[in-house]
Coordinates of C-alpha atoms and ligand atoms in Angstrom, one line a residue:
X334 CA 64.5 84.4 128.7
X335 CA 65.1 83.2 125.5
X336 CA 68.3 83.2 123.4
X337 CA 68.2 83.6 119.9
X338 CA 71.4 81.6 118.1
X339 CA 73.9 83.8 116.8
X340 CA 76.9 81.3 115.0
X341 CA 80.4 82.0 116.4
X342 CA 83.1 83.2 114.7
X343 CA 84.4 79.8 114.3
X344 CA 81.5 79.2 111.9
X345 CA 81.2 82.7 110.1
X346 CA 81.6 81.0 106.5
X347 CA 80.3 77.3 107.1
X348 CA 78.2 75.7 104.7
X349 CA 76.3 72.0 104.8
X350 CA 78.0 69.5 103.0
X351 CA 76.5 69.4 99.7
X352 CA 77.7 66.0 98.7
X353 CA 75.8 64.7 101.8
X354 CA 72.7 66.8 101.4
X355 CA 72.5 65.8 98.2
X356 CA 72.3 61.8 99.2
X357 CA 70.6 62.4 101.7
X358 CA 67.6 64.3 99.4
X359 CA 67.6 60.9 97.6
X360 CA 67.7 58.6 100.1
X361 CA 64.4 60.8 101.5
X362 CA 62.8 61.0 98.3
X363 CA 63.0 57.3 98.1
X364 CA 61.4 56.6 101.5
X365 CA 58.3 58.6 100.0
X366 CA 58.2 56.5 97.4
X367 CA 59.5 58.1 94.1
X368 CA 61.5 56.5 91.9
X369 CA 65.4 58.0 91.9
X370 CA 68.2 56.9 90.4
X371 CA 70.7 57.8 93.1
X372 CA 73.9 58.7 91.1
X373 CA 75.0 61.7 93.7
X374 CA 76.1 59.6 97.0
X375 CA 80.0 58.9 96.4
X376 CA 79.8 55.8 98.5
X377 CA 80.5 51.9 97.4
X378 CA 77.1 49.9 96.7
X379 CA 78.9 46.7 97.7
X380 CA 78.8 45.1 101.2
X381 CA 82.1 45.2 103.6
X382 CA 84.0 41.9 102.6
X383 CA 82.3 39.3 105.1
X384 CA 85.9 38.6 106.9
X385 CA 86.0 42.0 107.9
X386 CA 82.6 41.7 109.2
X387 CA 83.3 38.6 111.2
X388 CA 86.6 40.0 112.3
X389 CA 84.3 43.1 114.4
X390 CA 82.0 40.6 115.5
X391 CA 84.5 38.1 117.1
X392 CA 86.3 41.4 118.6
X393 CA 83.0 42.3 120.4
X394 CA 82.5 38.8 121.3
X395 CA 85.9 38.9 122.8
X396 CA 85.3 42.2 124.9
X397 CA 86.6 44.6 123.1
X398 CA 84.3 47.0 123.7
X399 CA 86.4 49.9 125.8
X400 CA 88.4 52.5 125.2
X401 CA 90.9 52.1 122.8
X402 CA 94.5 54.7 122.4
X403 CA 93.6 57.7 121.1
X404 CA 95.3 57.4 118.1
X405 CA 94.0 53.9 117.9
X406 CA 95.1 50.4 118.8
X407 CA 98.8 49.5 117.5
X408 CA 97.8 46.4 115.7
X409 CA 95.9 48.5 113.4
X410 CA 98.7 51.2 113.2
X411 CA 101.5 49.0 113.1
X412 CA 99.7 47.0 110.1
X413 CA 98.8 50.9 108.3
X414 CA 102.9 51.3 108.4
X415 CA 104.2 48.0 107.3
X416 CA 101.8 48.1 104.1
X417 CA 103.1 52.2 103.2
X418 CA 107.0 50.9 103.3
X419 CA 106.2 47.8 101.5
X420 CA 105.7 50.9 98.4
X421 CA 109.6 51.7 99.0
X422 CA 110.8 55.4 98.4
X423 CA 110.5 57.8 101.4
X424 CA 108.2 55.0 103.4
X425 CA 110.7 52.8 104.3
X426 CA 111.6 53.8 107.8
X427 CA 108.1 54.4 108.1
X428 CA 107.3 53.2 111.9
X429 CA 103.4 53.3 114.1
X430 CA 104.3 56.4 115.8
X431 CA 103.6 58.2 112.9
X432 CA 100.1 56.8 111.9
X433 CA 96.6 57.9 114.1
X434 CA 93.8 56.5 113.3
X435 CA 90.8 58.7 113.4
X436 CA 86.9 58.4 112.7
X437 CA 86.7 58.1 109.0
X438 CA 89.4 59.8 106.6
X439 CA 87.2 63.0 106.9
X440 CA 88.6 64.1 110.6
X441 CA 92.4 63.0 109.5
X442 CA 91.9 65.7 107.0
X443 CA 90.1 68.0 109.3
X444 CA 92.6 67.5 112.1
X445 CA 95.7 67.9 109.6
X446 CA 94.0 71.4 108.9
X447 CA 93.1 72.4 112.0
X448 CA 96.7 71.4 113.4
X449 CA 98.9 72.9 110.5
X450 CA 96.7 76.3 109.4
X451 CA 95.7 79.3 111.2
X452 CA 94.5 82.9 110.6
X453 CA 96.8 84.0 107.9
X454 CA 97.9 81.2 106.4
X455 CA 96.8 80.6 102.6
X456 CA 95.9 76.8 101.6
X457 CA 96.3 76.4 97.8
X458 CA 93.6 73.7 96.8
X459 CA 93.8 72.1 93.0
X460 CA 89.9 73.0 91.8
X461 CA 87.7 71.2 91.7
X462 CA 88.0 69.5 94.7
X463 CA 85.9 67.8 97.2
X464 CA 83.2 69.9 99.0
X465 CA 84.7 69.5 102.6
X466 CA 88.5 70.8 101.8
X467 CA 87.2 74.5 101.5
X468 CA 85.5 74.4 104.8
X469 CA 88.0 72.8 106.7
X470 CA 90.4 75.4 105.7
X471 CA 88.1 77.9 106.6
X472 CA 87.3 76.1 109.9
X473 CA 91.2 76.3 110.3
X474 CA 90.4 80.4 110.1
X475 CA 92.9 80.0 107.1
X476 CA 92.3 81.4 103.5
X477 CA 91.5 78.5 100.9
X478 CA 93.1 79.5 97.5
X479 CA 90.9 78.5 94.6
X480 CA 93.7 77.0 92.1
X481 CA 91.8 76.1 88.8
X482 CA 92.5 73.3 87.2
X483 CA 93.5 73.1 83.6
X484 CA 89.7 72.1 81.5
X485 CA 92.9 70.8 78.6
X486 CA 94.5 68.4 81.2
X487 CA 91.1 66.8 82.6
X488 CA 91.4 69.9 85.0
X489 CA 94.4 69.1 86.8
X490 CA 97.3 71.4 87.6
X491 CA 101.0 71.8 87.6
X492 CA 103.8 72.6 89.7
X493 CA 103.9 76.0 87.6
X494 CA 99.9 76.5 88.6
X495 CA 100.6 76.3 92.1
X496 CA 103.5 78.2 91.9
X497 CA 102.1 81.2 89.9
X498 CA 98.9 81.3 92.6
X499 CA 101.2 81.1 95.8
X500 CA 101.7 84.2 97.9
X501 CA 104.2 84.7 101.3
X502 CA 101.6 83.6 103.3
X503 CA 101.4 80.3 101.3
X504 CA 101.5 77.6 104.3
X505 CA 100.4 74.0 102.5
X506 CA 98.6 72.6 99.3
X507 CA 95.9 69.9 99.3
X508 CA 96.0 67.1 96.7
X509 CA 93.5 64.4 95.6
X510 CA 94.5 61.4 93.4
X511 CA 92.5 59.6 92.3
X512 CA 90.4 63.2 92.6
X513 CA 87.1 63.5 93.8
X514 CA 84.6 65.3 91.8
X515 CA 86.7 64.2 88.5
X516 CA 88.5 60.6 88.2
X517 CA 91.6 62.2 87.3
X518 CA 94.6 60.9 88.3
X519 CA 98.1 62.4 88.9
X520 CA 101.0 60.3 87.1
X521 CA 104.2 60.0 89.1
X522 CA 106.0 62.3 87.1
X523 CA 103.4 65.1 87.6
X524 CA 103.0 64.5 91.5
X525 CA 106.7 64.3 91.8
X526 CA 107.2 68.0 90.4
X527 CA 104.6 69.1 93.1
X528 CA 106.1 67.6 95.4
X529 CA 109.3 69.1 94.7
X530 CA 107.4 72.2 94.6
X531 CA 106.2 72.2 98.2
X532 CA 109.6 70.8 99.5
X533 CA 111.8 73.8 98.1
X534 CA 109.3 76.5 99.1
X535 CA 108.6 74.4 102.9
X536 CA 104.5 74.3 102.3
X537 CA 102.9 71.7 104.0
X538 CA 101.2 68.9 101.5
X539 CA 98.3 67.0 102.6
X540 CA 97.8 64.0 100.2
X541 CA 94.1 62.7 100.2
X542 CA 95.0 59.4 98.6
X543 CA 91.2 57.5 99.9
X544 CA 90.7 56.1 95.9
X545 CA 93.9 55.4 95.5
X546 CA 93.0 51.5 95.4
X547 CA 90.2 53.0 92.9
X548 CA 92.6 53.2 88.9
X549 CA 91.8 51.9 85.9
X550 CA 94.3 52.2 83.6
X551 CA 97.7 52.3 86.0
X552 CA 98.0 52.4 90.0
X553 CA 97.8 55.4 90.8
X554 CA 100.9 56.5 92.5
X555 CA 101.3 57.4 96.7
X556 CA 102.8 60.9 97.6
X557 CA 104.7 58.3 100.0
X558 CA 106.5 56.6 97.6
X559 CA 107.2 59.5 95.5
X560 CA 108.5 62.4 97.1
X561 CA 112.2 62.8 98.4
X562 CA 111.2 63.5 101.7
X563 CA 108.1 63.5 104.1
X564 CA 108.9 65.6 106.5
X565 CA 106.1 68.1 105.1
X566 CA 103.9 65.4 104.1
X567 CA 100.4 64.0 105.5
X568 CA 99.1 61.2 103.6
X569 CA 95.5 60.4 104.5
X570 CA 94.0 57.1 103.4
X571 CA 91.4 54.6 105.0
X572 CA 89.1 51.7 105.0
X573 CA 86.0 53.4 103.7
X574 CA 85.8 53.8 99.5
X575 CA 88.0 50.5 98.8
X576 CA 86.9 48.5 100.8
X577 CA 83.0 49.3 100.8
X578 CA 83.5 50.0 104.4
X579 CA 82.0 53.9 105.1
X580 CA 79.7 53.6 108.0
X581 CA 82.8 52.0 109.9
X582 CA 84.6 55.5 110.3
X583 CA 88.3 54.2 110.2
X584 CA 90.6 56.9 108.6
X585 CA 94.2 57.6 109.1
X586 CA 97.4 60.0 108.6
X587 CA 100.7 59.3 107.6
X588 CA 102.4 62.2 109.2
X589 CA 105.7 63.1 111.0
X590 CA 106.0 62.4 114.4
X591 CA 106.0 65.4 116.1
X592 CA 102.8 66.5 113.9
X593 CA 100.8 63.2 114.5
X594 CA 101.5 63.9 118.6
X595 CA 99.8 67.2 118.2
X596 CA 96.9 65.3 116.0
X597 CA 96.2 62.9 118.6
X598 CA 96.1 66.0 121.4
X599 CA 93.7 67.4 119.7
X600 CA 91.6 64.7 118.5
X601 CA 91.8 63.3 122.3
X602 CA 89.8 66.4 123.1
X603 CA 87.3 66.2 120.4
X604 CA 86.0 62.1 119.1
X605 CA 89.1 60.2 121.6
X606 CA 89.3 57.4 119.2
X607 CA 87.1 55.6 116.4
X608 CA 85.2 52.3 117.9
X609 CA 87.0 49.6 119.0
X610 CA 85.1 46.9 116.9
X611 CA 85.8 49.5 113.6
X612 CA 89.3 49.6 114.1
X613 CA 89.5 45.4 114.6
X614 CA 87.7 45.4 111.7
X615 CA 90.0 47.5 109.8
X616 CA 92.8 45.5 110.8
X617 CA 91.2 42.4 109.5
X618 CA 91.0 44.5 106.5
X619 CA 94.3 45.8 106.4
X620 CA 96.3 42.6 107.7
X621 CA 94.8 40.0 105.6
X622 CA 96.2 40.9 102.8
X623 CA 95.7 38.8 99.9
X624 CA 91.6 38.5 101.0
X625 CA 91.0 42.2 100.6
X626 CA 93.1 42.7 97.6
X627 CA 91.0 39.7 96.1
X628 CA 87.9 41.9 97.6
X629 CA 89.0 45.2 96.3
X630 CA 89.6 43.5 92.6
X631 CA 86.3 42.5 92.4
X632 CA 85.0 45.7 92.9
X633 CA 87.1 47.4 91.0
X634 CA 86.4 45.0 88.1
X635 CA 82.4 46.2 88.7
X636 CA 83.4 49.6 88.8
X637 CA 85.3 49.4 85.9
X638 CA 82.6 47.4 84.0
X639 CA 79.9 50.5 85.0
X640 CA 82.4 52.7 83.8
X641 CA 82.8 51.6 80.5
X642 CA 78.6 51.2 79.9
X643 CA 78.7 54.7 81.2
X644 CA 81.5 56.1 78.3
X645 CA 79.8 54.5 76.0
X646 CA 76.7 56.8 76.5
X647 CA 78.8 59.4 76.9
X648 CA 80.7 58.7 73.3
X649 CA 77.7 59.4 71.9
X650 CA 77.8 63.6 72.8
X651 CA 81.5 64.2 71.7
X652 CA 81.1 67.6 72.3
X653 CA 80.2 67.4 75.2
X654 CA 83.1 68.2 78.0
X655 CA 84.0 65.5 80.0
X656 CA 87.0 64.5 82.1
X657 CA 89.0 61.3 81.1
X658 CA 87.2 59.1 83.9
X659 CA 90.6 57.1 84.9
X660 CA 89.9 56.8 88.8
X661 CA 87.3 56.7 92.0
X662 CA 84.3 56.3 90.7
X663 CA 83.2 59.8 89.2
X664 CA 81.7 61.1 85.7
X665 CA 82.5 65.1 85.3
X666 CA 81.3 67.0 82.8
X667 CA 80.8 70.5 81.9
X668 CA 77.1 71.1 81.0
X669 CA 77.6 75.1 80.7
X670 CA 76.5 75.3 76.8
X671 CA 72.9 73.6 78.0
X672 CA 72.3 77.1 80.4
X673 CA 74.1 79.6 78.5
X674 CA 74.8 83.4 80.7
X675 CA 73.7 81.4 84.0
X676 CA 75.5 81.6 87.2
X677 CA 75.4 78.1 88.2
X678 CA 75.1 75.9 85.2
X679 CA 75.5 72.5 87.0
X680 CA 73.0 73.3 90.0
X681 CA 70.1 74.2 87.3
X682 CA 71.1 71.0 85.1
X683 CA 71.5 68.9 88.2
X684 CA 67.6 70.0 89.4
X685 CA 66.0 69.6 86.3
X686 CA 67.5 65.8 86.3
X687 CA 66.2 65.7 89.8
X688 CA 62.8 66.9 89.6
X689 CA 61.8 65.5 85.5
X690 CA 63.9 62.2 85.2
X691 CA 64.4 61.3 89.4
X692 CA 68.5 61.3 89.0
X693 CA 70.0 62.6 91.9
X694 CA 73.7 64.2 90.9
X695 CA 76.0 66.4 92.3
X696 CA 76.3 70.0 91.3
X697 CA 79.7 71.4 90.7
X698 CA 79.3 74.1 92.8
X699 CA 80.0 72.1 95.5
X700 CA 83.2 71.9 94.3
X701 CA 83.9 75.5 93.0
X702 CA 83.2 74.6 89.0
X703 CA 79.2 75.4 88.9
X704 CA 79.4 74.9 85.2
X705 CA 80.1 71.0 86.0
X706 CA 77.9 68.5 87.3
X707 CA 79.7 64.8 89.1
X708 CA 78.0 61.3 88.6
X709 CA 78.8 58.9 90.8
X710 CA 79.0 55.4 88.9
X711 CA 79.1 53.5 92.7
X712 CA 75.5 52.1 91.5
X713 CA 74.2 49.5 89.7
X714 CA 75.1 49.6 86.3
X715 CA 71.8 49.5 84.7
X716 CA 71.2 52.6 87.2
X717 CA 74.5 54.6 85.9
X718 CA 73.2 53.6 81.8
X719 CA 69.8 54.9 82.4
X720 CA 70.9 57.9 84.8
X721 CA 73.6 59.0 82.1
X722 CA 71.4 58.7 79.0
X723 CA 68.9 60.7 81.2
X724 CA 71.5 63.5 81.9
X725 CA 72.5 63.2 78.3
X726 CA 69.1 63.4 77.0
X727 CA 68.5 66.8 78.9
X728 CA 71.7 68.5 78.0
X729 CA 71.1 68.0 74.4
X730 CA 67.5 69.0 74.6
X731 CA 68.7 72.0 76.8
X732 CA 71.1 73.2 74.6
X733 CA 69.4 72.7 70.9
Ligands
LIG366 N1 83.0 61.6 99.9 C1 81.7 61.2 99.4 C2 81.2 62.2 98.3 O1 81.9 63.0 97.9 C3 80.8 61.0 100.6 C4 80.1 62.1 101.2 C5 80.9 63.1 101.8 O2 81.4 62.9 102.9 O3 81.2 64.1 101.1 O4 80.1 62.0 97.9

């Protein structure tokens, strides 16, 4: 007999990842052959530092090839803590019991959800915002809440935002500095008066602060170090964007201890732990201090330097809408006057640069803006020139 699929439940609403599809499209039409400019994959062109690499080989050489603690080895945990208090403010009694280490910052975020929301609950999520949030959520059987951010304030939002979209069934709020799809990044002032937000109405906050080591113009601040308390607060963060290290799968949460207990129940019953020689690695990368920030400078610098080549394309189209690039390594920009009356602005424009000129981009769809379109400037930097002054081309030919 045969059984024809019919999805559970559990996966009523889920969608692929379109920030993955859309790499992956790339990375396929390359192995036939084409030309592309790969602009869509958010993911560091650099190699992992080469101590990190040695530091995973001489673990595997030294047998550490077996199970690890589910919420990863204590090295690596204790290392996570001491480098949160060394920021001050509500990390200073920070201690290991309140770090797991997961596979890759995408399953801390997944497992926050899935431990903190249920059916009922409302998730208020700063839009855009990366793909994945919105399905987690909904994974969680919770409701995302779309909260748009303001186009004026390189689409970010306020405490008065969140507070104006909140409901009594408002359980937690998702944040992103340095955001992915935008660059923006949240001053201290204006993550303080969230914070304070979420702490006098008892939401949850989840703070995904993976770019954080990715600012241009100041460091971008940690919810850490700037709320008055944490005792609603998961801070995710790991190896993968800063220091070019994404195939390794090391994420982590910052949580309270009674929260990162149930996180580690759950995620014994789902991955166990990350690998052993990923998480020796990431303690190489964590614990050596002064050899990764020298690492992560260096990259920054390039990222910075592809940045700027990138603007100045950009300066040419002054009306065109784009948000003040000042983190991670995005371009976003609003291409809606190039399709005008269409439903999905960014998905045609991001097609068109696809299929005529071989860019690959990321529609904003993917991150509920479809009149917006994200670059990624994690390429070489004749590759982000020639991919913007492509995209550039085609909006002003599209919209004449
Ligand atoms: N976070 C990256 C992006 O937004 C990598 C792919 C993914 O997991 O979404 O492109």
């Amino acid at each position: 007999m045969s059984l024809a699929f019919t999805p559970s439940p559990n996966i009523a609403l889920l969608r692929e990842s379109v920030t993955i599809a859309v790499s992956q499209r790339a990375k396929a039409l390359k192995a036939e052959g084409k030309t592309i400019i790969d602009l869509g994959a958010g993911e560091p062109d650099f190699d992992t530092p080469a101590f990190i690499c040695e530091a995973a080989k001489a673990a595997i050489d030294s047998g550490q090839t077996r199970y690890t603690p589910t919420e990863g080895i204590l090295p690596l945990r204790a290392a996570i803590a001491d480098r949160a208090r060394e920021g001050g403010g509500c990390a200073v009694d920070l201690v290991a019991q309140e770090v797991v280490v997961s596979n890759g910052s995408k399953q801390s975020l997944f497992n926050a959800c899935f431990c903190l929301f249920g059916p009922g609950d409302e998730v208020l999520i700063p839009t855009p915002a990366w793909t994945s949030y919105y399905e987690m959520v909904q994974l969680a059987r919770a409701v995302p809440v779309v909260v748009m951010g303001d186009p004026d304030h390189d689409l970010k939002v306020t405490a008065e935002m969140l507070a104006a979209a909140a409901t009594p069934r408002t359980r937690g709020l998702m944040l992103n500095s340095p955001c992915n799809p935008t660059g923006a990044v949240y001053s201290a002032d204006e993550l303080r008066e969230i914070l304070l937000l979420a702490q006098s109405r008892g939401w949850w906050v989840i703070s995904d602060e993976i770019y954080r080591r990715i600012s241009y113009e100041e460091p971008a601040p940690s919810a850490l170090h700037v709320a008055s308390a944490r005792d609603n607060l998961v801070v995710v963060d790991g190896v993968a964007k800063a220091y070019a290290m994404t195939g390794w799968r090391v994420g982590w949460t910052i949580a309270p201890r009674a929260l990162s207990q149930a996180m580690t129940a759950f995620q014994s019953h789902a991955t166990f732990h990350t690998a052993s020689m990923a998480q020796h690695g990431a303690l190489a990368a964590v614990t050596r201090a002064a050899e990764s920030d020298a690492a992560i400078a260096a990259m920054v610098a390039q990222y910075r330097t592809r940045r700027d080549a990138g603007l100045a394309v950009f300066a040419g189209t002054p009306d065109l809408p784009l948000v003040h690039a000042s983190g991670a390594f995005y371009f976003y920009f609003d291409v809606s006057a190039a399709f005008p009356g269409h439903a999905e602005p960014g998905s045609a424009f991001a097609s068109r640069l696809l299929e005529e000129q071989g860019v690959a981009v990321v529609p904003g769809a993917a991150f509920k803006t479809p009149n917006w379109v994200r670059i990624s400037y994690a390429a070489p930097e004749r590759d982000v020139v020639a991919g913007v002054q492509h995209a550039i081309a085609l909006w002003s030919d599209l919209k004449r």
